[in-house]
Coordinates of C-alpha atoms and ligand atoms in Angstrom, one line a residue:
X1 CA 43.1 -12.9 21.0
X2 CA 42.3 -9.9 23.2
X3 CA 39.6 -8.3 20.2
X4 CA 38.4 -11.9 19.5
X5 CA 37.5 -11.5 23.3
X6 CA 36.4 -8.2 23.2
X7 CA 33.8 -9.3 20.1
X8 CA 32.6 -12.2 22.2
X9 CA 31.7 -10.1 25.3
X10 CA 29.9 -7.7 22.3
X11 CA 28.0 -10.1 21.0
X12 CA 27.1 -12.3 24.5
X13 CA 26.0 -8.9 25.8
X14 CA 23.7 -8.2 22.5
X15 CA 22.2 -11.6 23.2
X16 CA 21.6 -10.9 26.4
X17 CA 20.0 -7.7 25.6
X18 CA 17.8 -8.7 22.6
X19 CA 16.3 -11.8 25.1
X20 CA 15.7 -9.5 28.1
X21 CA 13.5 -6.4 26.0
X22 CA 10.0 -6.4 27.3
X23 CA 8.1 -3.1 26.2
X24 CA 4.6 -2.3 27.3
X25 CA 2.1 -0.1 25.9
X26 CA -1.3 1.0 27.7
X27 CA -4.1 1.0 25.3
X28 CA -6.7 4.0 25.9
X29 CA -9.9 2.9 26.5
X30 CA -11.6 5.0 23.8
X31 CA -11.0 7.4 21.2
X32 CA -9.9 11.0 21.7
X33 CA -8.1 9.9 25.1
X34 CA -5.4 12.2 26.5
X35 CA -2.2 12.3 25.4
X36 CA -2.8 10.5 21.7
X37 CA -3.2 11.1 18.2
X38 CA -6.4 9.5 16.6
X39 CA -6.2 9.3 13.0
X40 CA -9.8 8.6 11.1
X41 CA -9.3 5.0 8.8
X42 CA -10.8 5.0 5.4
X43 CA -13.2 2.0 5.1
X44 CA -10.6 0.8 2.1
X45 CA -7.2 1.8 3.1
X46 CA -4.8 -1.4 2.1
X47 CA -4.9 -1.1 -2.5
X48 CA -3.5 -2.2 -5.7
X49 CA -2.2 -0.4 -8.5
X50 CA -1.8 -2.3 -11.4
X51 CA 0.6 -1.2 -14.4
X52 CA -1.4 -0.1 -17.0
X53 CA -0.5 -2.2 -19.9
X54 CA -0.6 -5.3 -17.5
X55 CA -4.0 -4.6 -16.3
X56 CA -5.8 -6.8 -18.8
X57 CA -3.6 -9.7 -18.5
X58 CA -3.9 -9.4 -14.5
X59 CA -8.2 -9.3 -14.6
X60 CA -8.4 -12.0 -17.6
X61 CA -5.0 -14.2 -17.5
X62 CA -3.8 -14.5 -13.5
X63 CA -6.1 -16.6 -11.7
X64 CA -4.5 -15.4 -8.1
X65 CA -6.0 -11.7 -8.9
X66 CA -9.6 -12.1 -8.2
X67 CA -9.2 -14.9 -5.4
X68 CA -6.4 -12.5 -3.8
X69 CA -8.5 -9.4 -3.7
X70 CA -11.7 -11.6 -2.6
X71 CA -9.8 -12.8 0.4
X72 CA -9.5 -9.1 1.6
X73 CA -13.3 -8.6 0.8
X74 CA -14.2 -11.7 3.3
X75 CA -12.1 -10.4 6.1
X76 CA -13.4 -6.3 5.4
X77 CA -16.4 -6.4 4.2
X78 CA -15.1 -4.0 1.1
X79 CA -13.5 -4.4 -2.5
X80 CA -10.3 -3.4 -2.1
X81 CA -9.4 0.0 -4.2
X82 CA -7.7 -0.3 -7.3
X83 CA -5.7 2.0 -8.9
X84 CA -4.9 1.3 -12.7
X85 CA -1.6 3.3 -14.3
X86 CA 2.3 3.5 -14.7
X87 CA 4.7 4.5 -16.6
X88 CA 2.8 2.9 -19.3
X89 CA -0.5 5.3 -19.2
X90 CA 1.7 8.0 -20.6
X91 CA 2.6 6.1 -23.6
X92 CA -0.9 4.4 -23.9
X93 CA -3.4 6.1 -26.7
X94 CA -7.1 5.3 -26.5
X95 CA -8.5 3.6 -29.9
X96 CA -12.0 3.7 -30.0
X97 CA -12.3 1.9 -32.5
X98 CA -10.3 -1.9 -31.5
X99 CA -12.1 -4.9 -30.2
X100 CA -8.8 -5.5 -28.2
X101 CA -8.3 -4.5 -24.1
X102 CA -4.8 -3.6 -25.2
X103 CA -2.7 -3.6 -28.7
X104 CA 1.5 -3.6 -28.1
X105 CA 4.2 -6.0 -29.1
X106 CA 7.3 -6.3 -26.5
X107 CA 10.6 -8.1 -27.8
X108 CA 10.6 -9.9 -24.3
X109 CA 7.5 -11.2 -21.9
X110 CA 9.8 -9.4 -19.5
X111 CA 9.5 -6.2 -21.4
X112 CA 6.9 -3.2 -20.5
X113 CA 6.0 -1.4 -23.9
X114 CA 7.1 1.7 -25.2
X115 CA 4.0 2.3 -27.1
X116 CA 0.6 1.1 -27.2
X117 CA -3.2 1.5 -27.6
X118 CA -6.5 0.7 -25.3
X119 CA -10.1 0.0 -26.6
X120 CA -13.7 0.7 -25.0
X121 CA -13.0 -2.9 -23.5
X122 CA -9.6 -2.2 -21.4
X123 CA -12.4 0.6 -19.6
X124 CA -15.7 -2.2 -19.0
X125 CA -13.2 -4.4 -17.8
X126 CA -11.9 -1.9 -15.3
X127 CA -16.0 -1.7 -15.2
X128 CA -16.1 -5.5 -14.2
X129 CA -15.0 -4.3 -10.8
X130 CA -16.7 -3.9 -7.4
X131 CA -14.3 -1.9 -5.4
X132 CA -13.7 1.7 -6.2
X133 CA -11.4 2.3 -9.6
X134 CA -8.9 4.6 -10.2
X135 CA -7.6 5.1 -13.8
X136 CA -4.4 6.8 -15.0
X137 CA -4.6 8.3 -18.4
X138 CA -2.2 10.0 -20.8
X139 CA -1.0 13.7 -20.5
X140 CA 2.5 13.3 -21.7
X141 CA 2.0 13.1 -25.0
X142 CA -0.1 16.0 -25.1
X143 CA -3.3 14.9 -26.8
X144 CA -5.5 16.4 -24.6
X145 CA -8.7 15.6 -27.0
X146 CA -7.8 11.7 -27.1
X147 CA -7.2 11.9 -23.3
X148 CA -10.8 13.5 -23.0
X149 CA -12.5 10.8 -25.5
X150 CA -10.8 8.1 -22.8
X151 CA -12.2 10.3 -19.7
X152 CA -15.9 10.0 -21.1
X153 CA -15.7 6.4 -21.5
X154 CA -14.4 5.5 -18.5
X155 CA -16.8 8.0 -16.9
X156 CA -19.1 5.8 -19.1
X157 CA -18.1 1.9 -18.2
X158 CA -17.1 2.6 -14.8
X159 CA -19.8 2.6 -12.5
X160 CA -17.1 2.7 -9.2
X161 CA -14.6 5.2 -11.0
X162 CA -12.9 7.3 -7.7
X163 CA -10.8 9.3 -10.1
X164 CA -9.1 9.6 -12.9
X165 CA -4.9 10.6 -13.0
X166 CA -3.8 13.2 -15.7
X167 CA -0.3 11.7 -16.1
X168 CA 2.3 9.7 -14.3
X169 CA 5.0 10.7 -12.3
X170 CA 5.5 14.2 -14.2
X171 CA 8.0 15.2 -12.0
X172 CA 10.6 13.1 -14.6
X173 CA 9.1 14.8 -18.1
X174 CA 11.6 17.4 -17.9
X175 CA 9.3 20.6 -16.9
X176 CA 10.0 22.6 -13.9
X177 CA 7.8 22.3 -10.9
X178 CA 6.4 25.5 -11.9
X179 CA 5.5 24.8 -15.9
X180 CA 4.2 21.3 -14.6
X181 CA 1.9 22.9 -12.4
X182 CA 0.2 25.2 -14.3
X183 CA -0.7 22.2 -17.1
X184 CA -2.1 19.8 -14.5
X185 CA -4.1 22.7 -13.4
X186 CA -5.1 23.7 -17.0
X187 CA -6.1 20.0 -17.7
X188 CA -8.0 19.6 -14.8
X189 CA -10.3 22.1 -16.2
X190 CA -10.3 21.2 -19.4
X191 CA -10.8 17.3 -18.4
X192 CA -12.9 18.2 -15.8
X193 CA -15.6 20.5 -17.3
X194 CA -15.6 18.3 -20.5
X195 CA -17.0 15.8 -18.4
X196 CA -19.3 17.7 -16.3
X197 CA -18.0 16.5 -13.2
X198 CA -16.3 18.2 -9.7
X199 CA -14.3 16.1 -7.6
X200 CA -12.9 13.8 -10.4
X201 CA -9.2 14.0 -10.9
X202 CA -6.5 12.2 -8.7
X203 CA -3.7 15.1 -9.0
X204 CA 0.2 15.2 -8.2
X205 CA 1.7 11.7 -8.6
X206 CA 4.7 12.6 -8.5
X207 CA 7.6 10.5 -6.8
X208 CA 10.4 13.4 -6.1
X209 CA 10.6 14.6 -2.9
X210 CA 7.5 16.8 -1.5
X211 CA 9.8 19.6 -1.1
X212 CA 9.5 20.4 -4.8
X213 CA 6.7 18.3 -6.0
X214 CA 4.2 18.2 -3.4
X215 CA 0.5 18.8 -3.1
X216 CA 0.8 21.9 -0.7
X217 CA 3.1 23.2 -3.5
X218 CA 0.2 22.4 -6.8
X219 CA -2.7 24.0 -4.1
X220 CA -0.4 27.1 -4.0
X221 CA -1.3 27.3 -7.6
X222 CA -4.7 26.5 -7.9
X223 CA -7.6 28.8 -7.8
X224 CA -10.9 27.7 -6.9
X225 CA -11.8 26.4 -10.7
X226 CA -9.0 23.6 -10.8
X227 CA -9.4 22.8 -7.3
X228 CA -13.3 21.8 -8.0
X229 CA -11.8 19.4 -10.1
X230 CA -9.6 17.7 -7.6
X231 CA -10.7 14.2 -5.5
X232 CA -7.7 13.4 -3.8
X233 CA -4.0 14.4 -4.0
X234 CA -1.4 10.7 -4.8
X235 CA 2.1 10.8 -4.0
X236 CA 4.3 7.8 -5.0
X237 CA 7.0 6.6 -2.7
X238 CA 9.3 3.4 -3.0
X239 CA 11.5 3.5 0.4
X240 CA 14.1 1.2 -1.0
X241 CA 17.4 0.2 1.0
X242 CA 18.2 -3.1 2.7
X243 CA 15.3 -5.7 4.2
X244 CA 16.7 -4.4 7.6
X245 CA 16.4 -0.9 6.7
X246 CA 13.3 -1.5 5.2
X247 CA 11.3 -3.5 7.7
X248 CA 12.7 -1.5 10.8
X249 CA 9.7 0.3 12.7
X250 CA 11.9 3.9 12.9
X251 CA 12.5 3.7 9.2
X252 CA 8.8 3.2 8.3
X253 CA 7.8 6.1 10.6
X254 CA 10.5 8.7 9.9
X255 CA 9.9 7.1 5.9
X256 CA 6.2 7.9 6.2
X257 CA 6.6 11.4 8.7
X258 CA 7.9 13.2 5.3
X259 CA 4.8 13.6 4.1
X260 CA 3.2 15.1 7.1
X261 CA 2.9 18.9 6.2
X262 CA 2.0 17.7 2.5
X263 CA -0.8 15.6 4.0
X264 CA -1.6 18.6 6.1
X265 CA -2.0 20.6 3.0
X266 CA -4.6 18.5 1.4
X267 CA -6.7 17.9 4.2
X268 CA -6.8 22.4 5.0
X269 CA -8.8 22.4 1.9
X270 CA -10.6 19.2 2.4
X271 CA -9.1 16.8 -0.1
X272 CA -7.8 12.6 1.0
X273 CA -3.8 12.3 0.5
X274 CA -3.1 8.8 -0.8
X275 CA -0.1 6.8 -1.4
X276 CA -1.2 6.7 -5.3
X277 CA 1.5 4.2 -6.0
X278 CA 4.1 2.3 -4.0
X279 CA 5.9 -0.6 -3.1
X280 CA 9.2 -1.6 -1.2
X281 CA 11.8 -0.5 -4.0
X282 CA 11.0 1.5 -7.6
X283 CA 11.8 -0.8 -11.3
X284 CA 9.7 -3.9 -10.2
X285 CA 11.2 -4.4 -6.9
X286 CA 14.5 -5.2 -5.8
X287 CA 15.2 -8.9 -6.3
X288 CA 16.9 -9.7 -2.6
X289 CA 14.6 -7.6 -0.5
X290 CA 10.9 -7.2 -2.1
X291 CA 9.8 -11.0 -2.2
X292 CA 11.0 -11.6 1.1
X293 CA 9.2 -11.6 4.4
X294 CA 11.1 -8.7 6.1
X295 CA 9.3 -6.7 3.0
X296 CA 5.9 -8.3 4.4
X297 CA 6.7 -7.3 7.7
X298 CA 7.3 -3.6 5.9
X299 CA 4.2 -4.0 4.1
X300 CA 2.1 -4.1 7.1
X301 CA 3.7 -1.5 9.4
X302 CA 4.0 0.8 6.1
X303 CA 0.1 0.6 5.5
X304 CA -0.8 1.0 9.2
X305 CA 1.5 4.0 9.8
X306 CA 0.4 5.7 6.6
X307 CA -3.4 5.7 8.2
X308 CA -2.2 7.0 11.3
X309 CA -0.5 10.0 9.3
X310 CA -3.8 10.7 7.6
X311 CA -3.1 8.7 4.1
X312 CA -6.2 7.4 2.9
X313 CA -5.1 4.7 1.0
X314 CA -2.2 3.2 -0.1
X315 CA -2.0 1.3 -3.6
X316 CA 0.6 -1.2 -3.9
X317 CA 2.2 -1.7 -7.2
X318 CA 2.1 -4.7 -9.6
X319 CA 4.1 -4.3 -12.5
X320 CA 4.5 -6.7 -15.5
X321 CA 3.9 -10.6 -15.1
X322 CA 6.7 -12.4 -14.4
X323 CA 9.0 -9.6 -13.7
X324 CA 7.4 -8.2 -10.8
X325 CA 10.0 -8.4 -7.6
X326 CA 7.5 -6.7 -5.2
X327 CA 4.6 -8.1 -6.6
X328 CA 1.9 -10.0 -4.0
X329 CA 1.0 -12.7 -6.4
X330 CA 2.0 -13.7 -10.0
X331 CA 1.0 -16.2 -12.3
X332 CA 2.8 -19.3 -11.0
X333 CA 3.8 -18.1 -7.1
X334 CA 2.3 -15.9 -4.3
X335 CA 4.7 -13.2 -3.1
X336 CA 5.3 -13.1 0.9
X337 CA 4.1 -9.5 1.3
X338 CA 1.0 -10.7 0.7
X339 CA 0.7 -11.8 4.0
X340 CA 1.6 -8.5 5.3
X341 CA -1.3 -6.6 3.6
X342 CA -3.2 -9.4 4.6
X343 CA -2.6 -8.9 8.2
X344 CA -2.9 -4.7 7.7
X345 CA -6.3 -5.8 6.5
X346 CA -7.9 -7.6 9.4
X347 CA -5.9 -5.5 11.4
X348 CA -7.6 -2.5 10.5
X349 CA -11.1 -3.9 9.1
X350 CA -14.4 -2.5 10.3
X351 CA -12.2 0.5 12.3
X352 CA -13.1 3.8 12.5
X353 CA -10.0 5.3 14.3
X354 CA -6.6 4.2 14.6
X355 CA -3.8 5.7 16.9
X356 CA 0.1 4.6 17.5
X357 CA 0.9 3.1 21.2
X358 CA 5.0 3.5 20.6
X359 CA 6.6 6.7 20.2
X360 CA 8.1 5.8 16.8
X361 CA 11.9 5.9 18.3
X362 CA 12.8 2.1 18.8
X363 CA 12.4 -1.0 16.8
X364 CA 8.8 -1.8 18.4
X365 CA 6.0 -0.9 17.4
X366 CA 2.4 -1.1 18.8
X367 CA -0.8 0.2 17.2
X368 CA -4.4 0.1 18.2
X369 CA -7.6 0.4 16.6
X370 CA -11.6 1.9 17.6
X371 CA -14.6 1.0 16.2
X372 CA -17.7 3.5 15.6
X373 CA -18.6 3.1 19.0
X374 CA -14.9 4.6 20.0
X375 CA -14.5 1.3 21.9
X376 CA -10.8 -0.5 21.4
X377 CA -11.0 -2.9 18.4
X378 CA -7.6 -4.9 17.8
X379 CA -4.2 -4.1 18.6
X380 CA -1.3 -4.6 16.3
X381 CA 2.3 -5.5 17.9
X382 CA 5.4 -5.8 16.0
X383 CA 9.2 -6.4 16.6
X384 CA 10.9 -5.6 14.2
X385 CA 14.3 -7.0 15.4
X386 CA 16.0 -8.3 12.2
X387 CA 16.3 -12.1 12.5
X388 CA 17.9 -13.4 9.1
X389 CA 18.0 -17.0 9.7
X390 CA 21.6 -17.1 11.1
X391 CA 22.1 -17.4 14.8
X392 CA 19.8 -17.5 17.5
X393 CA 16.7 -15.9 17.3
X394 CA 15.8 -13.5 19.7
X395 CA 12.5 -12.8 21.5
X396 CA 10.6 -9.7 23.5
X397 CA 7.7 -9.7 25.3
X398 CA 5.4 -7.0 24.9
X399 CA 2.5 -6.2 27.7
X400 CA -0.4 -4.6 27.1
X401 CA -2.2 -2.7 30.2
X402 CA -5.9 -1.3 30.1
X403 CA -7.5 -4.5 28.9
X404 CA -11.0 -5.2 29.4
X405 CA -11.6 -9.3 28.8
X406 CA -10.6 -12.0 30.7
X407 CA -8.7 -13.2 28.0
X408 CA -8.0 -12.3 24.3
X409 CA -7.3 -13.6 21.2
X410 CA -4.7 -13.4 18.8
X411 CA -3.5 -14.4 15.0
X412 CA 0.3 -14.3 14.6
X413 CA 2.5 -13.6 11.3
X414 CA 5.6 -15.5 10.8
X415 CA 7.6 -17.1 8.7
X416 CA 11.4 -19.0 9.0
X417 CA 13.4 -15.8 9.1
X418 CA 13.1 -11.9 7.5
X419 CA 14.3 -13.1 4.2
X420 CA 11.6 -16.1 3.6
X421 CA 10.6 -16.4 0.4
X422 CA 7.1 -18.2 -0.8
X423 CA 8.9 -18.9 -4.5
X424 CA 11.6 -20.4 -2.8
X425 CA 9.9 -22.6 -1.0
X426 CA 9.8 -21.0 2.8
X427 CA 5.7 -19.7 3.2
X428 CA 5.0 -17.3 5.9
X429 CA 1.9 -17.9 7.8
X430 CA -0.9 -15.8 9.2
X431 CA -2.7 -17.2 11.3
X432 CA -1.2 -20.7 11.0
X433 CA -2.6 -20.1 7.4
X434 CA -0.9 -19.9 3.6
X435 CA -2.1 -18.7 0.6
X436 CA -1.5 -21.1 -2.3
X437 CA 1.2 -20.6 -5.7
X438 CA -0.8 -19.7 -8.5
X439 CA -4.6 -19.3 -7.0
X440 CA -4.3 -17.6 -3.6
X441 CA -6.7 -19.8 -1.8
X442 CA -6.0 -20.2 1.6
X443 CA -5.3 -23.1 2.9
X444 CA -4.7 -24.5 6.3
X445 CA -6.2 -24.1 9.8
X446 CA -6.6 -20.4 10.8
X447 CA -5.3 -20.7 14.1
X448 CA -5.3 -18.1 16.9
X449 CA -3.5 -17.8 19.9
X450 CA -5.3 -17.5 23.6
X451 CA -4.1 -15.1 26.2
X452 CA -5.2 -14.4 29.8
X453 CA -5.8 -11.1 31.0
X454 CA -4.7 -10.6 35.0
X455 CA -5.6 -7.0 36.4
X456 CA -6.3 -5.7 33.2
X457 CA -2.7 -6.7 31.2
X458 CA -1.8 -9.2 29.2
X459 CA 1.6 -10.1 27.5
X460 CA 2.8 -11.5 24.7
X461 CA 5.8 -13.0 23.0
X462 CA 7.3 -11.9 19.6
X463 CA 10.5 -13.4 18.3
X464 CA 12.5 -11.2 16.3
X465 CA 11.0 -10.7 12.8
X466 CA 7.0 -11.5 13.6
X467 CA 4.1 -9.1 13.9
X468 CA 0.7 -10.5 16.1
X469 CA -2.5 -8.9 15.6
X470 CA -4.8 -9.3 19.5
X471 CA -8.2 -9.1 18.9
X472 CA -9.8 -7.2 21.7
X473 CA -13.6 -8.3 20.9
Ligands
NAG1 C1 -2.0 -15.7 -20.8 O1 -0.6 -15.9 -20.4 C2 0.1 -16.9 -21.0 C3 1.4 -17.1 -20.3 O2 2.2 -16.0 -20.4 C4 0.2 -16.5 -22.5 O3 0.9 -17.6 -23.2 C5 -1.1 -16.3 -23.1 O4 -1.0 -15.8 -24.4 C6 -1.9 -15.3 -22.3 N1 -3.3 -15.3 -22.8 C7 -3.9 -14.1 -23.0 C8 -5.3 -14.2 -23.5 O5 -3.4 -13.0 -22.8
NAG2 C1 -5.3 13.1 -30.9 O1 -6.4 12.2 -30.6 C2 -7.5 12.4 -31.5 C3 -8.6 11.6 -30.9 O2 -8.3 10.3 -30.7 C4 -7.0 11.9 -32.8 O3 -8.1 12.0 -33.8 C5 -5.8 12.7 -33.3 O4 -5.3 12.1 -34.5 C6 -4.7 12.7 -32.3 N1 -3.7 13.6 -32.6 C7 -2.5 13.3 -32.8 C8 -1.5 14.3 -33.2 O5 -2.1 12.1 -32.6
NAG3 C1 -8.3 29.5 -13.0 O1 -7.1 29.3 -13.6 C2 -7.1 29.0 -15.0 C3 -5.7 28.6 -15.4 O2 -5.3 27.4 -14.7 C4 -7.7 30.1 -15.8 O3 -7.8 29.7 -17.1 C5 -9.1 30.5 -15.2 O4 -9.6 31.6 -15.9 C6 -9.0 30.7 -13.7 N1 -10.4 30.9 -13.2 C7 -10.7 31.8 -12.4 C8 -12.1 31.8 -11.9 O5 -9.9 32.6 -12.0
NAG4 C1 -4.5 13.3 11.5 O1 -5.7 14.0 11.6 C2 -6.2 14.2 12.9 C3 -7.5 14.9 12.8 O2 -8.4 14.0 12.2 C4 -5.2 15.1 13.7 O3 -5.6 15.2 15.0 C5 -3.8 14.4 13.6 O4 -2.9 15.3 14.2 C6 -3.4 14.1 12.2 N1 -2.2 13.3 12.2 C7 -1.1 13.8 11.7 C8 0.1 12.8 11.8 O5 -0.9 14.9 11.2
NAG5 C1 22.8 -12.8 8.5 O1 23.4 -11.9 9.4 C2 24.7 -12.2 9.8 C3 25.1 -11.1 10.8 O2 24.1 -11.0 11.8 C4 25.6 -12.3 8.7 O3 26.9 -12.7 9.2 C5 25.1 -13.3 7.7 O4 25.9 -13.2 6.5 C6 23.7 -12.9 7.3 N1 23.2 -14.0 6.5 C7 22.5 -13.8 5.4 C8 21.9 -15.0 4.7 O5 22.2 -12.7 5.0

């Protein structure tokens, strides 16, 4: 009786607390202001990595792909990045000779291969492409003169090529840090001068912790030949754990914080760090956390937070169709954390500078972006309260000071509850919008929200699990 009680007073009083949190943020008026960090935004942060192997079947066999990546062009003005490679690049061989895109047999649809081969054709189609490409070819099994043969025609076919990865993940091949350095260095120059070309490779991808395989640990062993070679450094990073670990705003920025000093490291001798490869949870996702909409809700904070710490771009993995947990869009369904990369898109299209409003240490989380002009562009507010669909759902209002308009705009992202699943029939929305199972075409009324501004603030209401981007012009 007494602890029944006791956990009824508990649980009043977290009610009571959850309804009554009101944060507020002031939003500097322009770039550089006092007392903030402005971090630059590439003009293509939010990407897609697609497995190697699977790349063929996603360009020529997945209608969702094309409409799904032309959505983001509308709303930025710019292709998103993709990034092509896996596991399966370092069992790939490049055949010159087949007619095919791609030559393996699986026993299972559901199966990745453990060996196949590529033609000119799996390059032109990469070629096909109007964003920037990144390609991941073969270093692990050594044949350094088919890997070269692949370089040249993909240097060839692909008129966007950013870069091209020597390996995948080699931080599980076995070799210590040391031994694995000194070959990505040595193939850099060998890959690099066959080609004639500075600036080509994407190095590292590794996914082991920075401590050990990090890019300020491969700079320590280049000299100035290798690093000529080098466009950008990729890290891979899967953050894993539960959906309310995973969509919790202190988790994304301590999560994302571990790569500061490696970022650092890059940008001393003037090279982008990118999130080469990533997604909620590594092997394809995991099944009760990366299709739901808490894993939306992690998508978008995860890609904004990686700009503010000076990550480029982040490429989100798409592994095999049909067994993709994490995946944005398959053949048949759409994948909620679509909507979250939707909504880091337009949040952060057309910016030139981006800084954080919160200090990282609670579950809110407000962001705001500048355009060329330094003037404020849109802010981005998110509670990240997990609200699983049981009980009441709490709300917090969130006020925003230093506002210029008489009123503003907003789009809001939402769904049922954190664990909302398109496939299973619950749709998030963005902007009172869905994007449909099988072809990604939008549909519904896009639907924003109006504000008034009175002495320069302006507040707004976020239930627990929801994310609202304000659009300040
Ligand atoms: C496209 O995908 C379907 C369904 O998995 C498959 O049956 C078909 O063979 C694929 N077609 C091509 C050209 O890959
Ligand atoms: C390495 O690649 C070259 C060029 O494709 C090929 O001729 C050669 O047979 C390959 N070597 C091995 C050991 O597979
Ligand atoms: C740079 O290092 C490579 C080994 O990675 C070596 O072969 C080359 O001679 C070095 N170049 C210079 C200019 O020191
Ligand atoms: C990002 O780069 C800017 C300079 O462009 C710097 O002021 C800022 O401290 C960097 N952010 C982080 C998290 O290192
Ligand atoms: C939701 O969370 C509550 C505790 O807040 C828990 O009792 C319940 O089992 C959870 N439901 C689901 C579907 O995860």
């Amino acid at each position: 009786m007494g602890s029944f009680k006791a956990a009824l007073t508990l649980q009043t009083l977290a009610a009571a607390t959850a309804a009554a949190t009101a944060v507020s943020y002031a939003v500097p008026t322009s770039v550089g202001s006092s007392g903030y960090t402005f971090a630059a935004v590439d003009p293509e942060p939010v990407g897609i990595s697609f497995e190697f192997f699977a790349f063929p079947s996603y360009f020529t066999n997945v209608t969702a792909t094309m409409q799904c990546l032309a959505n983001w062009q509308a709303l930025s003005g710019t292709w998103p990045p993709i990034r092509i490679g896996g596991t399966t690049q370092d069992r790939a061989t490049y055949d010159p000779t087949t007619s095919a895109y791609v030559v393996y047999t699986v026993a299972s649809a559901a199966d990745a291969p453990t060996t196949l081969t590529y033609g000119p054709k799996f390059l032109t189609l990469a070629g096909t492409y109007d964003g920037t490409v990144v390609v991941g070819l073969n270093r692990q099994l050594g044949n350094l003169t088919n890997t070269i043969l692949a370089a040249k025609e993909a240097v060839a076919g692909i008129d966007t090529l950013l870069a091209l990865e020597l390996g995948n993940e080699p931080d599980y091949w076995g070799l210590t840090a040391a031994a694995e350095f000194a070959q990505e260095d040595d193939w850099d120059i060998r890959v690099g001068s066959a080609l004639g070309k500075t600036n080509i490779i994407q190095a590292g991808t590794w996914l082991s912790s920075v401590s050990t395989w990090g890019a300020a640990e491969l700079i320590a062993t280049e000299n100035t030949t290798a690093r000529s070679y080098v466009r950008t450094y990729a890290h891979h990073n899967y953050p894993g754990g539960t959906v309310q670990s995973l969509m919790a705003h202190t988790s994304v920025v301590s999560n994302v914080a571990g790569y500061d000093s490696d970022v650092a490291a890059a940008i001393a001798v003037g090279k982008p760090y990118v999130f080469g490869e990533s997604n909620s949870a590594t092997g394809g996702g995991a099944s009760g956390v990366s299709p739901t909409f808490g894993a939306a809700l992690w998508t978008l904070d995860y890609s904004v937070r990686a700009v503010y710490a000076n990550i480029s771009r982040t490429y989100f993995h798409h592994g095999t169709v049909g067994n993709c947990q994490y995946c944005f869009w398959g053949r048949y369904d759409m994948g909620a954390p679509y909507y979250g990369a939707t909504a880091a898109v337009a949040f952060l299209a057309g910016a030139s500078h981006l800084t954080a409003l919160d200090t990282g240490s609670s579950n809110y989380a407000a962001y705001a972006t500048y355009d060329s002009a330094g003037k404020p562009l849109r802010v981005l507010l998110y509670n990240s309260d997990y609200f699983n669909g049981t009980g009441t759902r709490s709300s917090s209002t969130f006020t925003l000071s230093g506002l210029t308009a008489t009123s503003v705009k907003a789009k809001r992202l939402t769904a049922a509850n954190a664990l909302s699943r398109q496939d299973q029939g619950s749709l998030p929305t963005w902007g009172g919008q869905t994007y449909t199972n099988g072809n990604c075409v939008v549909s519904g009324t896009e639907t924003y929200e109006t504000t008034t501004v009175s002495s320069n603030s302006a507040t707004f209401t976020l239930q627990a699990s929801e994310a609202l981007v304000v659009y300040l012009q």
